[in-house]
mmCIF file of C-alpha atoms in Angstrom:
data_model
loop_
_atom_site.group_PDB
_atom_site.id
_atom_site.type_symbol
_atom_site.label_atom_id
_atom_site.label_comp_id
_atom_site.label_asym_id
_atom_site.label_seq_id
_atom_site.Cartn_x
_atom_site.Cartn_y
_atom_site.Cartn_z
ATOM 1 C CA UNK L 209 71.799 89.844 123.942
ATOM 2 C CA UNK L 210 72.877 92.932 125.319
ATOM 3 C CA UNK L 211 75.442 95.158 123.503
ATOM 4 C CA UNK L 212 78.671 96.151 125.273
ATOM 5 C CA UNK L 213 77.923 99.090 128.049
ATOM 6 C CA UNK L 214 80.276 101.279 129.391
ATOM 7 C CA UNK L 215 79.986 103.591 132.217
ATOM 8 C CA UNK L 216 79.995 106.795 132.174
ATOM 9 C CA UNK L 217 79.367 108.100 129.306
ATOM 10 C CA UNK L 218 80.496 111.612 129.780
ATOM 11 C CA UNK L 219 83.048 112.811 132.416
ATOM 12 C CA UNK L 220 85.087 115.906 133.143
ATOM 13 C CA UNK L 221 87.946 115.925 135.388
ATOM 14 C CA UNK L 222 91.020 118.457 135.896
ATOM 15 C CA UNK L 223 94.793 117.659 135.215
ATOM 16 C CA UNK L 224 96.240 115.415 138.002
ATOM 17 C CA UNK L 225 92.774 113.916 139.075
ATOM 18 C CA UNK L 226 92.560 110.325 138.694
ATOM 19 C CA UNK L 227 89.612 108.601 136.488
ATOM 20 C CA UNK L 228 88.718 104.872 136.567
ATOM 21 C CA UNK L 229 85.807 103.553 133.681
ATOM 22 C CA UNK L 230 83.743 100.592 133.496
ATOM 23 C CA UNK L 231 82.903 98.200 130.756
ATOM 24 C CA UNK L 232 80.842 95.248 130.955
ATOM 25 C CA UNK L 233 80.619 92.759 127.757
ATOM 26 C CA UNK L 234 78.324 90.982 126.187
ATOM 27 C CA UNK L 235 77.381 87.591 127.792
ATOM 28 C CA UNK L 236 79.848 85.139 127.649
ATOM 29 C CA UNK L 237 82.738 87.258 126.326
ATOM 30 C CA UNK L 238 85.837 86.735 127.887
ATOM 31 C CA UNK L 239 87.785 89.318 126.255
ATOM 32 C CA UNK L 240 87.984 92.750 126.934
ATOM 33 C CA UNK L 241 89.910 95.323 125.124
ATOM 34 C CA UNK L 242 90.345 99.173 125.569
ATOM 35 C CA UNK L 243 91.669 101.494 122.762
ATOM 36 C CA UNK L 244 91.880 105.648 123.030
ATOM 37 C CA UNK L 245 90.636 107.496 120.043
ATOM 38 C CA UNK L 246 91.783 110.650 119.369
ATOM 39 C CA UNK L 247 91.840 113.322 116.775
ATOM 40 C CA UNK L 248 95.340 113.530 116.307
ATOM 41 C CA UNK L 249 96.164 110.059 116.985
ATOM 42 C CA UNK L 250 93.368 107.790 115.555
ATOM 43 C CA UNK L 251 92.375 104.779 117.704
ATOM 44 C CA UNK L 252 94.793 103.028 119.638
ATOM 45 C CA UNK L 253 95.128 99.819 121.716
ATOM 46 C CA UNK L 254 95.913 100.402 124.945
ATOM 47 C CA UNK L 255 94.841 96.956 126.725
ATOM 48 C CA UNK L 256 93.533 93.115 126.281
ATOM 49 C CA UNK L 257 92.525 91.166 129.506
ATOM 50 C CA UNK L 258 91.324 87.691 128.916
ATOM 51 C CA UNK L 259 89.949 85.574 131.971
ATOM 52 C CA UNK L 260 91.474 88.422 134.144
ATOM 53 C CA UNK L 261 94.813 88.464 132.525
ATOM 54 C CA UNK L 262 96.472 91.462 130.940
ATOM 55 C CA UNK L 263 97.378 89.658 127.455
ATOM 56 C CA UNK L 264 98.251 92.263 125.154
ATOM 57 C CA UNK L 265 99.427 95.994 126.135
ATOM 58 C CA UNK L 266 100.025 98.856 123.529
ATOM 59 C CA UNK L 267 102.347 102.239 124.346
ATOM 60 C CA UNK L 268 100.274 103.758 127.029
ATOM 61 C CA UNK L 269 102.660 105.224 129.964
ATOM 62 C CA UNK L 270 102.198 103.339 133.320
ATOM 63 C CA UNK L 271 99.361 106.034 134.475
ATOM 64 C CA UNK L 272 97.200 104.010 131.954
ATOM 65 C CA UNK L 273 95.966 100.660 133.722
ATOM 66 C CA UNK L 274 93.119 98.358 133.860
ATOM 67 C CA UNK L 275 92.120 95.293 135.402
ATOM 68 C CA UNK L 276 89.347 92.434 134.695
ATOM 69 C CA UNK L 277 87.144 90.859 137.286
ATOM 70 C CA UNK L 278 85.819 87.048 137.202
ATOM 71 C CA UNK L 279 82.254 88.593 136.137
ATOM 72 C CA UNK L 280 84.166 89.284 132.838
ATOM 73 C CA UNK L 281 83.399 93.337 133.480
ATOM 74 C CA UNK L 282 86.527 95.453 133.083
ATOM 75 C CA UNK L 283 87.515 98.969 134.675
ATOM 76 C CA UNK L 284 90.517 101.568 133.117
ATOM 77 C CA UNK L 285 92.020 103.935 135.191
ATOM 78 C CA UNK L 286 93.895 106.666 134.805
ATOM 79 C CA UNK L 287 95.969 108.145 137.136
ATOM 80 C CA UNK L 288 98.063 112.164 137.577
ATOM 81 C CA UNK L 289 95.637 113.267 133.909
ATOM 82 C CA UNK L 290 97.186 115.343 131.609
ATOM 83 C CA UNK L 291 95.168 117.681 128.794
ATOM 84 C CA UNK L 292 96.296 114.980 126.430
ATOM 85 C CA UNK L 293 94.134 112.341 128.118
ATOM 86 C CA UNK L 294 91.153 114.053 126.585
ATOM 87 C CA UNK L 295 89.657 111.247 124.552
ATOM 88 C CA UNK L 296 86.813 108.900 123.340
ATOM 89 C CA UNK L 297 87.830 105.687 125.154
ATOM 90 C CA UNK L 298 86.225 102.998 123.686
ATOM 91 C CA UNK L 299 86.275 98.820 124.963
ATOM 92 C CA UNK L 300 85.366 95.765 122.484
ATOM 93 C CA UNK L 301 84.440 92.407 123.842
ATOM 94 C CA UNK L 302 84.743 89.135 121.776
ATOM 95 C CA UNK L 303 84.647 85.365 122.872
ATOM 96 C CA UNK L 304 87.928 84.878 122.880
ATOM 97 C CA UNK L 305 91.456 87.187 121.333
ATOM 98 C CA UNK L 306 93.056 84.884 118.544
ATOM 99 C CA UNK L 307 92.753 87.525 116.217
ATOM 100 C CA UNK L 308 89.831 85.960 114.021
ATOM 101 C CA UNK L 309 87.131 86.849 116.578
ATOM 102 C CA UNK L 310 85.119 89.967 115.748
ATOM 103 C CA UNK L 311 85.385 92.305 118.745
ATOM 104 C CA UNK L 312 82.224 94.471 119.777
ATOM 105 C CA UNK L 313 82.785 97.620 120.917
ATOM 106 C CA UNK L 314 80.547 100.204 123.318
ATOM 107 C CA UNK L 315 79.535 103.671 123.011
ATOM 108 C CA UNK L 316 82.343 104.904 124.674
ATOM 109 C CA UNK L 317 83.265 107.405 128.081
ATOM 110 C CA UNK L 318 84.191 110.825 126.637
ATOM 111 C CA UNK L 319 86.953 112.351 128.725
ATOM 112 C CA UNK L 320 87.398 115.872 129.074
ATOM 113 C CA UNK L 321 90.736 117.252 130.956
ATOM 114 C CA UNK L 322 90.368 120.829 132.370
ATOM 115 C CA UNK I 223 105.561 95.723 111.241
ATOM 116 C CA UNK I 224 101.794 95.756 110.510
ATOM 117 C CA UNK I 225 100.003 98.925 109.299
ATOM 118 C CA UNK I 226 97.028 99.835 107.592
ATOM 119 C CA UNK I 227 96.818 102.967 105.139
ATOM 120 C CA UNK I 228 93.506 104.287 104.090
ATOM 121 C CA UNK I 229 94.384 106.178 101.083
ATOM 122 C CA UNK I 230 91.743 108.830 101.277
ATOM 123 C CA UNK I 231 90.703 110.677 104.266
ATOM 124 C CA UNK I 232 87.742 112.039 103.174
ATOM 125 C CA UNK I 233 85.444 110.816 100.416
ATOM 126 C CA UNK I 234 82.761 112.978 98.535
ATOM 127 C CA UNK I 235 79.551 111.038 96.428
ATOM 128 C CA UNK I 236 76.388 111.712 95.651
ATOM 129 C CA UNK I 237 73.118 109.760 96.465
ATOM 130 C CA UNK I 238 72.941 106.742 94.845
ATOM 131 C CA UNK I 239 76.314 106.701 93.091
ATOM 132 C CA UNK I 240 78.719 103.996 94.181
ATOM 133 C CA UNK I 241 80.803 104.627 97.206
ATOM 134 C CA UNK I 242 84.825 102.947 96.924
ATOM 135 C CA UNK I 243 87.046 103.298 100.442
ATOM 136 C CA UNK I 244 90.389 102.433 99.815
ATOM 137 C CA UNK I 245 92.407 100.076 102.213
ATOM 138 C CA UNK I 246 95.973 98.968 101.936
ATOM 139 C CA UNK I 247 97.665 96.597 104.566
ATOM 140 C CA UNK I 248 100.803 96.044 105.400
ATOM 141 C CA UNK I 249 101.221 92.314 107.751
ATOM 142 C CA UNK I 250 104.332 89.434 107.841
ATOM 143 C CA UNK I 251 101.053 87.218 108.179
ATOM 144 C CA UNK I 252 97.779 86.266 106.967
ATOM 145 C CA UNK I 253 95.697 88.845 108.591
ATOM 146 C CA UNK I 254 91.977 88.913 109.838
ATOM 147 C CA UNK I 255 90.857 92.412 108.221
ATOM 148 C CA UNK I 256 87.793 94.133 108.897
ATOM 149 C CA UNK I 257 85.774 97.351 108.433
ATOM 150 C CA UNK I 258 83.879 99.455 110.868
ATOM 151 C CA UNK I 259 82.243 102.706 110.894
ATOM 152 C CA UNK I 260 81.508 104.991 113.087
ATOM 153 C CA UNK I 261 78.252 107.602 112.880
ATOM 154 C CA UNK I 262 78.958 110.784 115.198
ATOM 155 C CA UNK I 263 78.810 110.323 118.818
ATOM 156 C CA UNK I 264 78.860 106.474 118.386
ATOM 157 C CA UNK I 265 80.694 103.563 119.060
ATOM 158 C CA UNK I 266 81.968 101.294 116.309
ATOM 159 C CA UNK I 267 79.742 98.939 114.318
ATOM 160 C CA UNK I 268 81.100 96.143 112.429
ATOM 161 C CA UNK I 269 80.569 96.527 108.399
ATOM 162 C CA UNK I 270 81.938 92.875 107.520
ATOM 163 C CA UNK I 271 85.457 91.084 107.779
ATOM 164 C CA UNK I 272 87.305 88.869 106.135
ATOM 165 C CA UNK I 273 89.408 85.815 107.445
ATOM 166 C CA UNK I 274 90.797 83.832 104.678
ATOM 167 C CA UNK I 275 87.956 82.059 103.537
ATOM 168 C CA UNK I 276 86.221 84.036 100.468
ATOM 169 C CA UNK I 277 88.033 86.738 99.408
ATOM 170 C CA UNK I 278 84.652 88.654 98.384
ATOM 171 C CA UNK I 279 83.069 89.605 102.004
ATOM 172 C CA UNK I 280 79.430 90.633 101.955
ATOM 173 C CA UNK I 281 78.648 92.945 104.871
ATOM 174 C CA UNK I 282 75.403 95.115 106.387
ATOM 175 C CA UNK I 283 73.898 98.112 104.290
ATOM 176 C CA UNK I 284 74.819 96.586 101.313
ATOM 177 C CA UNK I 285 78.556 96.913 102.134
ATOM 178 C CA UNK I 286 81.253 94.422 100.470
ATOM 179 C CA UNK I 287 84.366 94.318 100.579
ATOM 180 C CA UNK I 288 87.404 92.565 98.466
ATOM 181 C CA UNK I 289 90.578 90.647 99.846
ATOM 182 C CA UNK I 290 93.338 90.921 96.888
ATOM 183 C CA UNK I 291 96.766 89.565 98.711
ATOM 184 C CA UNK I 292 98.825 90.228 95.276
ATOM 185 C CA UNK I 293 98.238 94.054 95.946
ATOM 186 C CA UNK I 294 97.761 93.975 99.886
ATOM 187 C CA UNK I 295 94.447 95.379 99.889
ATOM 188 C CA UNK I 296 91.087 95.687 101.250
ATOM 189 C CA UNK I 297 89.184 97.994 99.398
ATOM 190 C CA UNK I 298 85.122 98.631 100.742
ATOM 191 C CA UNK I 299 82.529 99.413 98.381
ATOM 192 C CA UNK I 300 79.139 99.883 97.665
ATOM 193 C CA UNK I 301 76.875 100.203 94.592
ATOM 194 C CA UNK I 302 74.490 103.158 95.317
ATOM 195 C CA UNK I 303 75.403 105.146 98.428
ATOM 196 C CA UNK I 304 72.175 106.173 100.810
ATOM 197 C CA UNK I 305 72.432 109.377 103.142
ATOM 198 C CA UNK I 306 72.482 107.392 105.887
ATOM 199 C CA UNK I 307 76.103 106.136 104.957
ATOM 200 C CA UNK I 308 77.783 109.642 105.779
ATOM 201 C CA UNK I 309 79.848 108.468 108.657
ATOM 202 C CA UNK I 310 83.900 107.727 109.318
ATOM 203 C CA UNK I 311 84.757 104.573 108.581
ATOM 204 C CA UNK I 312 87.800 102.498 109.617
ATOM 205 C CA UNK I 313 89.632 99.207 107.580
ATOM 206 C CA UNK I 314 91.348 97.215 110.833
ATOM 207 C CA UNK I 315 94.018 94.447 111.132
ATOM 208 C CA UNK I 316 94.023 92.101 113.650
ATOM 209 C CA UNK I 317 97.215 89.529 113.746
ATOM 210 C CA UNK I 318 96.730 85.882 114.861
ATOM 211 C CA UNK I 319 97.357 85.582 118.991
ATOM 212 C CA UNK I 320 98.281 89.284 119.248
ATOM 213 C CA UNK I 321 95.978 89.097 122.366
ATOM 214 C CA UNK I 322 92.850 91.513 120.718
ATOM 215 C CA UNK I 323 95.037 94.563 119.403
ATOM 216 C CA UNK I 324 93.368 95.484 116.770
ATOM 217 C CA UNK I 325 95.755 98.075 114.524
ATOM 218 C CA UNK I 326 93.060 101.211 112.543
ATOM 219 C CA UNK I 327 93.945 103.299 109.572
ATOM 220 C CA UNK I 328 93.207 106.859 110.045
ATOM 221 C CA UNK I 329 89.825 107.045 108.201
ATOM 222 C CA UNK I 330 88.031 108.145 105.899
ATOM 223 C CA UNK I 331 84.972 110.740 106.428
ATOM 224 C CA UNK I 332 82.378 109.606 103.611
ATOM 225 C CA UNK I 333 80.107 112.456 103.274
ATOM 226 C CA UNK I 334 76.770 111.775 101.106
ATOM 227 C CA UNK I 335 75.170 114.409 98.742
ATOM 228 C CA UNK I 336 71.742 115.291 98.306
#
């Protein structure tokens, strides 16, 4: 099976552009999450969809959204970026988000604010 | 609250000396736990995880990893470290219908000698 693939890899954009990102899962996951890893902060959640449902949401402000289409495949977006949106964002797909599932994670987009 | 607190950020060995990452958790309920690392420039790669059945957890690369719930931790190890290990690797918590967030310690840089 095919690995989690996100898309693009590498982007640079300048502070009050807007960004959207793509993930697609592995066949037959339903769950899609997104985290934000940063140097100073670690990795942190910022969304779960499941079947096209926002499930879970961490402490992102509101310019941090996402959505989930039937096909499973996810998009982030970011809207009015700040420096501090410079990041690794990662997403993880499992079969399902109980909690026991392992989640899979991509290569990640690396974001870079000007 | 749930936390995880990897009690070394960055951990020196030598080739083919025994590597020990230290993981402490802090959950109100039986956890899933897990370990990933991270080579530079990568995604995440799932080392093993645990979820209440054994509470010795055999991963890949010779990786294990021990469940003690009297002391609240999840400590990784491995008998003779290879070069190939040198990468960042993160102990995770993942709550029962918490809708994918998965909650990462900070860690720990294992850097491999020659």
């Amino acid at each position: 099976k095919a690995g989690v693939t996100q898309t693009p890899r590498y982007l640079i954009k300048t502070r009050g552009q807007q960004v959207t990102l793509s993930c697609s899962p592995i066949s037959g996951h339903r769950s899609v999450s997104w985290y934000q890893q940063t140097p100073g902060q670690g990795l942190q959640f910022l969304f779960e969809y499941f079947s096209e449902t926002q499930r879970n949401k961490g402490n992102f402000p509101g310019r941090f959204s996402g959505r989930q289409f039937s096909n499973s495949r996810s998009e982030m977006n970011v809207s009015t970026l700040e420096l501090g949106d410079s990041a690794l964002y990662l997403c993880a797909s499992s079969t399902d988000s109980q909690g026991v599932e392992t989640q899979y994670f991509g290569p990640g987009t690396r974001l870079l604010v000007l | 609250a749930q936390s995880v607190t990897q009690l070394d950020s960055h951990v020196s060995v030598s080739e083919g000396t025994p590597v020990l990452l230290r993981c402490n958790y802090s959950s109100s309920y039986s956890p899933s736990l897990f370990w990933y690392v991270q080579h530079p420039n990568k995604g995440l790669q799932l080392l093993l995880k645990y979820t209440s059945a054994a509470t010795l957890v055999k991963g890949i690369n010779g990786f294990e990893a021990e469940f003690k719930k009297s002391e609240t931790s999840f400590h990784l190890t491995k008998p003779s470290a290879h070069m190939s290990d040198a990468a960042e690797y993160f102990c995770v918590v993942s709550l029962y219908n918490q809708g994918g967030k998965l909650i990462f310690g900070q860690g720990t840089e294992l850097s491999v000698k020659p």
